[in-house]
mmCIF file of C-alpha atoms in Angstrom:
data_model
loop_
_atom_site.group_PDB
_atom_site.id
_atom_site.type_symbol
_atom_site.label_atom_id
_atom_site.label_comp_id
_atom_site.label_asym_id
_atom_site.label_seq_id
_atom_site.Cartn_x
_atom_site.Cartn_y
_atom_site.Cartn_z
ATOM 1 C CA UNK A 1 -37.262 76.676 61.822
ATOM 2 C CA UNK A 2 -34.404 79.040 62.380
ATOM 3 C CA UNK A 3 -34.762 78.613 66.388
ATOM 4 C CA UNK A 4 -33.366 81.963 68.147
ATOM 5 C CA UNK A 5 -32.053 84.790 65.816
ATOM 6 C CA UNK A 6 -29.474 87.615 67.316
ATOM 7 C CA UNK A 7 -28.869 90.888 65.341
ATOM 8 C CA UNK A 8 -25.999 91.759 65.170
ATOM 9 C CA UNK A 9 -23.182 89.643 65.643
ATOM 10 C CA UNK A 10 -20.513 92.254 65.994
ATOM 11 C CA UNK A 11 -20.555 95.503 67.340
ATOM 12 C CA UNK A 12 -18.828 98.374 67.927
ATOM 13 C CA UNK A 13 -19.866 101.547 69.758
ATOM 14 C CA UNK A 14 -18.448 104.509 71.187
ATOM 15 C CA UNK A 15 -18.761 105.168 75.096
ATOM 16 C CA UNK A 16 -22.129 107.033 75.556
ATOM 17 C CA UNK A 17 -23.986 105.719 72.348
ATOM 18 C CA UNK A 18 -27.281 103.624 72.656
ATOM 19 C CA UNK A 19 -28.491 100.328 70.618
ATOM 20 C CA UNK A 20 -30.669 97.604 71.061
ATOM 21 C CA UNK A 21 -29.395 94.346 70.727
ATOM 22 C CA UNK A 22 -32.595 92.035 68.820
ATOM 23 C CA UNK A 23 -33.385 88.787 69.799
ATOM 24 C CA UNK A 24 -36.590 86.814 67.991
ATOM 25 C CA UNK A 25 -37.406 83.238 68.549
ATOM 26 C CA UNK A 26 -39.769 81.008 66.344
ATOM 27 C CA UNK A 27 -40.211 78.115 68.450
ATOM 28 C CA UNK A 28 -43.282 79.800 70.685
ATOM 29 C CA UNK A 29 -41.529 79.789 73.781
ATOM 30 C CA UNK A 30 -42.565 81.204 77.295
ATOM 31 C CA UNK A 31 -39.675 82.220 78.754
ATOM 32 C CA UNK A 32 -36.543 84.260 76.929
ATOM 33 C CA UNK A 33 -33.202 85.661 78.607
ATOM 34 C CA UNK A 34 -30.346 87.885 77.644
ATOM 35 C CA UNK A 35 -26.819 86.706 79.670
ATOM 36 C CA UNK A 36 -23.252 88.144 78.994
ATOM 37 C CA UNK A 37 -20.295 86.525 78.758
ATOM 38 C CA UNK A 38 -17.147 87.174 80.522
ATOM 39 C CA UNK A 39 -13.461 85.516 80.513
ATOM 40 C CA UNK A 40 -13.164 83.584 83.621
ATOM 41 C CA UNK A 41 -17.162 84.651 84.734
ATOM 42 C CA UNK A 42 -18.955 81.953 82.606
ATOM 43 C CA UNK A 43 -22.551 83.364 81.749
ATOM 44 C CA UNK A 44 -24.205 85.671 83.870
ATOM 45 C CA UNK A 45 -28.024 86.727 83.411
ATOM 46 C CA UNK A 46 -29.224 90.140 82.584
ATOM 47 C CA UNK A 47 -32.980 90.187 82.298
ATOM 48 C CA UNK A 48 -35.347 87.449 82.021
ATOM 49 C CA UNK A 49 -38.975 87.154 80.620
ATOM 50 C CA UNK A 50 -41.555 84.659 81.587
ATOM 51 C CA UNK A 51 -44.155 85.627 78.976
ATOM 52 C CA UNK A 52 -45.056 88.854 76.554
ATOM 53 C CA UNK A 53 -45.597 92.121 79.120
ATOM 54 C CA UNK A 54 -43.238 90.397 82.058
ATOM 55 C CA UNK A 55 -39.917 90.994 82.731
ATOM 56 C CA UNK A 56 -37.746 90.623 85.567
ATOM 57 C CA UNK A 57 -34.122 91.415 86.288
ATOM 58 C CA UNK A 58 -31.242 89.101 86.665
ATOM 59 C CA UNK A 59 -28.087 89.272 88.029
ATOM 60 C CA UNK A 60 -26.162 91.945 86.273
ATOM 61 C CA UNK A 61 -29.282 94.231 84.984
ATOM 62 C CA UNK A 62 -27.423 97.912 85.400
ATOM 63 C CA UNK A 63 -27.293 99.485 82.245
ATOM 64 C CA UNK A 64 -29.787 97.418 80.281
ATOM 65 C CA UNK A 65 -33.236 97.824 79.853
ATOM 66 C CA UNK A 66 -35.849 95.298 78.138
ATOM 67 C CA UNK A 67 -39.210 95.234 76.798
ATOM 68 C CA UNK A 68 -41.147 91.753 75.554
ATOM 69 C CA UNK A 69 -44.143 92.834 73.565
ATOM 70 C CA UNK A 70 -44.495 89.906 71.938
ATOM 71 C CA UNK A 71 -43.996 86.151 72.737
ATOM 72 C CA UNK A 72 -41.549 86.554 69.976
ATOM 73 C CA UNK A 73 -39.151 89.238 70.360
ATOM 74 C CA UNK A 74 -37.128 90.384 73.547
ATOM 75 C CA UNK A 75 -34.837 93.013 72.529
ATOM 76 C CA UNK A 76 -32.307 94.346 74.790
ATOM 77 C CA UNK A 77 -31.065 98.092 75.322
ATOM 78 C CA UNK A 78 -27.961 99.514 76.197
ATOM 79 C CA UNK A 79 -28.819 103.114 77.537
ATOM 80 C CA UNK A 80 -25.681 104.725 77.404
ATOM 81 C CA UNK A 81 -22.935 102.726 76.299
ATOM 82 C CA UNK A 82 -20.231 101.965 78.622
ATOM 83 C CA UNK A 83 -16.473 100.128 78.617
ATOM 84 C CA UNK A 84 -17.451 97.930 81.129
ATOM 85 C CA UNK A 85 -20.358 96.463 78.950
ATOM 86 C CA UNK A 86 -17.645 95.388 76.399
ATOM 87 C CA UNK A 87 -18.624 91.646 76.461
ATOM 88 C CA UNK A 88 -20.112 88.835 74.242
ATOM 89 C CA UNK A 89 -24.202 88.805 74.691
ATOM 90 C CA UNK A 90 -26.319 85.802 74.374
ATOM 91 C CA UNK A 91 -30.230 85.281 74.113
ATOM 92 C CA UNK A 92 -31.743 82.333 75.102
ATOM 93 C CA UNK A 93 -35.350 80.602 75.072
ATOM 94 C CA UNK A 94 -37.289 78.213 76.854
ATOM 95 C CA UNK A 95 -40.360 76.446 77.158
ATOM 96 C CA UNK A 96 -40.815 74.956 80.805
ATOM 97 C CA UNK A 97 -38.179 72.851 82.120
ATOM 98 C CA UNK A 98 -36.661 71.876 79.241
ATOM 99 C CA UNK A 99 -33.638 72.974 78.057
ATOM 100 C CA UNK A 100 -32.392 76.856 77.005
ATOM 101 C CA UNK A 101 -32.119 77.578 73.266
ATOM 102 C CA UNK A 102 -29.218 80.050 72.848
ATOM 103 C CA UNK A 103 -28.765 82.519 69.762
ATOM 104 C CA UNK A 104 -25.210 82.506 68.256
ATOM 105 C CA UNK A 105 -24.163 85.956 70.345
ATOM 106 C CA UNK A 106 -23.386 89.199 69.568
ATOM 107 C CA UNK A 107 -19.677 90.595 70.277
ATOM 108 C CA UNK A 108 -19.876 94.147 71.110
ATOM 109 C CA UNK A 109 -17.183 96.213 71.982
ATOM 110 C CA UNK A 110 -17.015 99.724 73.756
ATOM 111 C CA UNK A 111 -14.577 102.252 73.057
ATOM 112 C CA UNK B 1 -29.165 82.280 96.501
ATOM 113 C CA UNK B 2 -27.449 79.621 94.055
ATOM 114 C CA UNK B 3 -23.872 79.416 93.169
ATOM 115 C CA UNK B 4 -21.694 76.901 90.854
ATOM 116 C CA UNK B 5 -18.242 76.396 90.581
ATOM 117 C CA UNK B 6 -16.305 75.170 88.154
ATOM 118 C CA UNK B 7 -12.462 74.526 90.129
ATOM 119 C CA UNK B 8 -11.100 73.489 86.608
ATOM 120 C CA UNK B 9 -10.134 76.630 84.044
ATOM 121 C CA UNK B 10 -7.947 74.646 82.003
ATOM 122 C CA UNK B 11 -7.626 71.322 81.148
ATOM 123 C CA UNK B 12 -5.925 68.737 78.265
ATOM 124 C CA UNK B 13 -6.392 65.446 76.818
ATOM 125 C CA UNK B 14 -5.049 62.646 74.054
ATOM 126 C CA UNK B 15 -7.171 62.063 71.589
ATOM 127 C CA UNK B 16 -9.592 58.456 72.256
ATOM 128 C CA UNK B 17 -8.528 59.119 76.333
ATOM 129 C CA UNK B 18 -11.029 59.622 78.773
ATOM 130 C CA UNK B 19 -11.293 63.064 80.964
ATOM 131 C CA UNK B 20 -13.576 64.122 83.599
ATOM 132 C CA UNK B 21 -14.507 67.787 84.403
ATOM 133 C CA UNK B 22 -15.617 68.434 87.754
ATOM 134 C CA UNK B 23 -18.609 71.018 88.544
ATOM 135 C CA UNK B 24 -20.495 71.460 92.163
ATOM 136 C CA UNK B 25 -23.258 73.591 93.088
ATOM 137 C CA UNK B 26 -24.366 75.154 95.785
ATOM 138 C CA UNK B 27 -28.353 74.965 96.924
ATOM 139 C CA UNK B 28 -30.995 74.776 99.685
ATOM 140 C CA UNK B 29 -33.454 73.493 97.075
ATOM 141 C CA UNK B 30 -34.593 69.698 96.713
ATOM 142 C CA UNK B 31 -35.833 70.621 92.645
ATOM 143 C CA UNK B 32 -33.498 71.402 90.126
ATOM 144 C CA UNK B 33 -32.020 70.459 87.034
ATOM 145 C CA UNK B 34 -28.502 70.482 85.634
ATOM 146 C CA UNK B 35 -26.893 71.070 82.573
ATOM 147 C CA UNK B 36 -23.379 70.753 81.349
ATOM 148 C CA UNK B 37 -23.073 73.123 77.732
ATOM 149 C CA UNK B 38 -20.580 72.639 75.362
ATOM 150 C CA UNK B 39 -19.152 76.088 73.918
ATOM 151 C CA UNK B 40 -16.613 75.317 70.336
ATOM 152 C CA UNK B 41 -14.735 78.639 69.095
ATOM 153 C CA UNK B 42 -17.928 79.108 66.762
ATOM 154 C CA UNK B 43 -19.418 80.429 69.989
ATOM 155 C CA UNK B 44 -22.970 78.768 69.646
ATOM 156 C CA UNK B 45 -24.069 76.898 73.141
ATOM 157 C CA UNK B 46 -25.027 73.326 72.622
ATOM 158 C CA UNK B 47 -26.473 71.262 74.880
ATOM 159 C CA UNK B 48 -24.159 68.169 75.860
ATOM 160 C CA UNK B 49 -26.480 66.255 78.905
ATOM 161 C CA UNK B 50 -29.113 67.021 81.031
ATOM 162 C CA UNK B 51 -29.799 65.651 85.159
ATOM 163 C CA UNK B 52 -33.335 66.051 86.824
ATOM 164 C CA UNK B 53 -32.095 66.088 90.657
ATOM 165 C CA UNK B 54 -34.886 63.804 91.430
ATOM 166 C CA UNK B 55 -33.469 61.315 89.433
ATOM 167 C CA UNK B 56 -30.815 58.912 91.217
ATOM 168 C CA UNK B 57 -29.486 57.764 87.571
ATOM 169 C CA UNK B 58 -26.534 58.791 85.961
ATOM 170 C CA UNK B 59 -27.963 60.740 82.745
ATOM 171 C CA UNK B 60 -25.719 59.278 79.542
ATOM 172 C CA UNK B 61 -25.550 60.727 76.248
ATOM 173 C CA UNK B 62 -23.460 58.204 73.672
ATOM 174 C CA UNK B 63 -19.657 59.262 74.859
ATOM 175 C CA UNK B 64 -21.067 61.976 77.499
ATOM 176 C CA UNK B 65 -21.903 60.584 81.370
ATOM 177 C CA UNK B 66 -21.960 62.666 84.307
ATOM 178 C CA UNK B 67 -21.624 61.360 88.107
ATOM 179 C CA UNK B 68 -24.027 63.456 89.751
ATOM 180 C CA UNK B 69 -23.766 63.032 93.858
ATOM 181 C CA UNK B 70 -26.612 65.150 95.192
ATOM 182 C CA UNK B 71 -25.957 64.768 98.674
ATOM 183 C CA UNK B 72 -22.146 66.283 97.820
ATOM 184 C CA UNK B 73 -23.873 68.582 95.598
ATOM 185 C CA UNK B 74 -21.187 67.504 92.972
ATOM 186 C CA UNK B 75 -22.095 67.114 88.956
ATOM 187 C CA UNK B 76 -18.763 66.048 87.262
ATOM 188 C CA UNK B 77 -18.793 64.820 83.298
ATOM 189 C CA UNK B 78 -17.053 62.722 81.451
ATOM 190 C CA UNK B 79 -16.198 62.221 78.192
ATOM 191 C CA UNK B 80 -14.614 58.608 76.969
ATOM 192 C CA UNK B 81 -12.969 58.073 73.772
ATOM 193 C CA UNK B 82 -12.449 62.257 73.168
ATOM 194 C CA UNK B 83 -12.504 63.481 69.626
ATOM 195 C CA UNK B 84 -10.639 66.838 68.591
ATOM 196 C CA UNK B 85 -14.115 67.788 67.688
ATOM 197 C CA UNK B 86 -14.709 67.980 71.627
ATOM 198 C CA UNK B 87 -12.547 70.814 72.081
ATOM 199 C CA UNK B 88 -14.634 73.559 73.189
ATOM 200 C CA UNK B 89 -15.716 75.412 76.167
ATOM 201 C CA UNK B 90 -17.571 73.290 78.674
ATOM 202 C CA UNK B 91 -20.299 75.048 81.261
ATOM 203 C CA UNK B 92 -21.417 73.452 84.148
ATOM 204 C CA UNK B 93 -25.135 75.503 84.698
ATOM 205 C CA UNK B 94 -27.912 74.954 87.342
ATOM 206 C CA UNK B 95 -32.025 75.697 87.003
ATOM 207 C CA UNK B 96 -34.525 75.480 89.943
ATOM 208 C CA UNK B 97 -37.342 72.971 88.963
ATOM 209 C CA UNK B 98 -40.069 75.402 90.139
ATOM 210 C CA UNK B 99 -42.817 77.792 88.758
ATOM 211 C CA UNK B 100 -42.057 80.364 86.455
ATOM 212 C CA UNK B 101 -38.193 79.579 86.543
ATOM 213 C CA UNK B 102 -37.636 78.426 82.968
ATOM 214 C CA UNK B 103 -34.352 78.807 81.271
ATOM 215 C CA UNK B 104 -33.189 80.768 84.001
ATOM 216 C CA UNK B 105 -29.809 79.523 84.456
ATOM 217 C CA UNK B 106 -26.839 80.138 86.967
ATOM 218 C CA UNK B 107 -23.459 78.873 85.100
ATOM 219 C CA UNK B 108 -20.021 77.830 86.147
ATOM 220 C CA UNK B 109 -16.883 79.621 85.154
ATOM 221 C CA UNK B 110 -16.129 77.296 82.628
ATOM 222 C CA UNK B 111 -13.600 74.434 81.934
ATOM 223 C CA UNK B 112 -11.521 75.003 78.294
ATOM 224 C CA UNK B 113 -11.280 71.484 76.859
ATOM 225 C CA UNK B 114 -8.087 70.967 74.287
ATOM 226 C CA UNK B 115 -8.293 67.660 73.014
ATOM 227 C CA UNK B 116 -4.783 66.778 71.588
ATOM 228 C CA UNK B 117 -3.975 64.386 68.454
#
């Protein structure tokens, strides 16, 4: 049971370049999130899913884009890659009101 | 709109002492859940205790209490008899208890927690 599985865990890109950021989860649950990480700004929520074909968008969604085609998988996509999105990225998973599995984060920097 | 605040960016404690961080929350809801997430440099989030709001008791987890006051909308935890394993990140984070809501979390800023030998 490997739980929730980010890819990659570091990365670097050049202002302007696009990547998606993968997220899978093995425990069947509804609901999956993507938040960033900030010094001093705790965890702030991007998008949110609350089942395969829904999205919805969080807090700080400029600049991202998501998909969930599966229950499965909710990768996230950086359009055009920008300094400001330099930050550490975390995926997380739920099933009702329990609590949030988070993957280990990915560390991307932008350059 | 929900907000938490952590007041606490840095804080320090002897090893087998007892330390408290403090967390409130802002809400109009009666429904909600709290969570206080422990961060260590390896990065990965753990879960440290969990508080239904509709539940007057103190939730306790071995070393781990909190002192949630609902009515001051205050969610503080401590931790007795600290280990320098406890030295991490600590999040204070907030979740409405209603449909569709799941996982969705607002979090603090964060208290860093150096436990000293």
């Amino acid at each position: 049971n490997a739980g929730v599985t980010q890819t990659p865990k570091f990365q670097v890109l050049k202002t302007g370049q696009s990547m998606t950021l993968q997220c899978a989860q093995d425990m069947n649950h509804e609901y999956m999130s993507w938040y960033r990480q900030d010094p001093g700004m705790g965890l702030r929520l991007i998008h949110y899913s609350v089942g395969a074909g829904i999205t919805d968008q969080g807090e700080v969604p400029n600049g991202y884009n998501v998909s969930r085609s599966t229950t499965e998988d909710f990768p996230l996509r950086l359009l055009s890659a920008a300094p400001s999105q330099t930050s550490v990225y975390f995926c997380a998973s739920a099933y009702g009101d329990t609590e949030a599995f988070f993957g280990q984060g990915t560390r991307l920097t932008v350059v | 709109a929900q907000t938490v605040t952590q007041s606490q960016p840095e804080m320090s404690v002897q090893e087998a002492e007892t330390v408290t961080l403090s967390c409130t929350y802002d809400t109009s809801e009666n429904n909600y859940y709290l969570f206080w997430y422990k961060q260590p440099p390896s990065r990965q989030m753990i879960l440290v205790i969990r508080q239904e709001a509709y539940k007057q008791q103190n939730a306790t987890e071995n070393r781990f209490s909190v002192n949630f006051q609902k009515a001051a909308k205050s969610f503080s935890l401590k931790i007795s008899d600290s280990q320098l394993g406890d030295t991490a990140m600590y999040f204070c984070a907030f979740m409405l208890s209603i449909y569709n809501q799941g996982g969705k979390l607002i979090f603090g800023q964060g208290t860093e927690l150096s436990v000293k030998p």
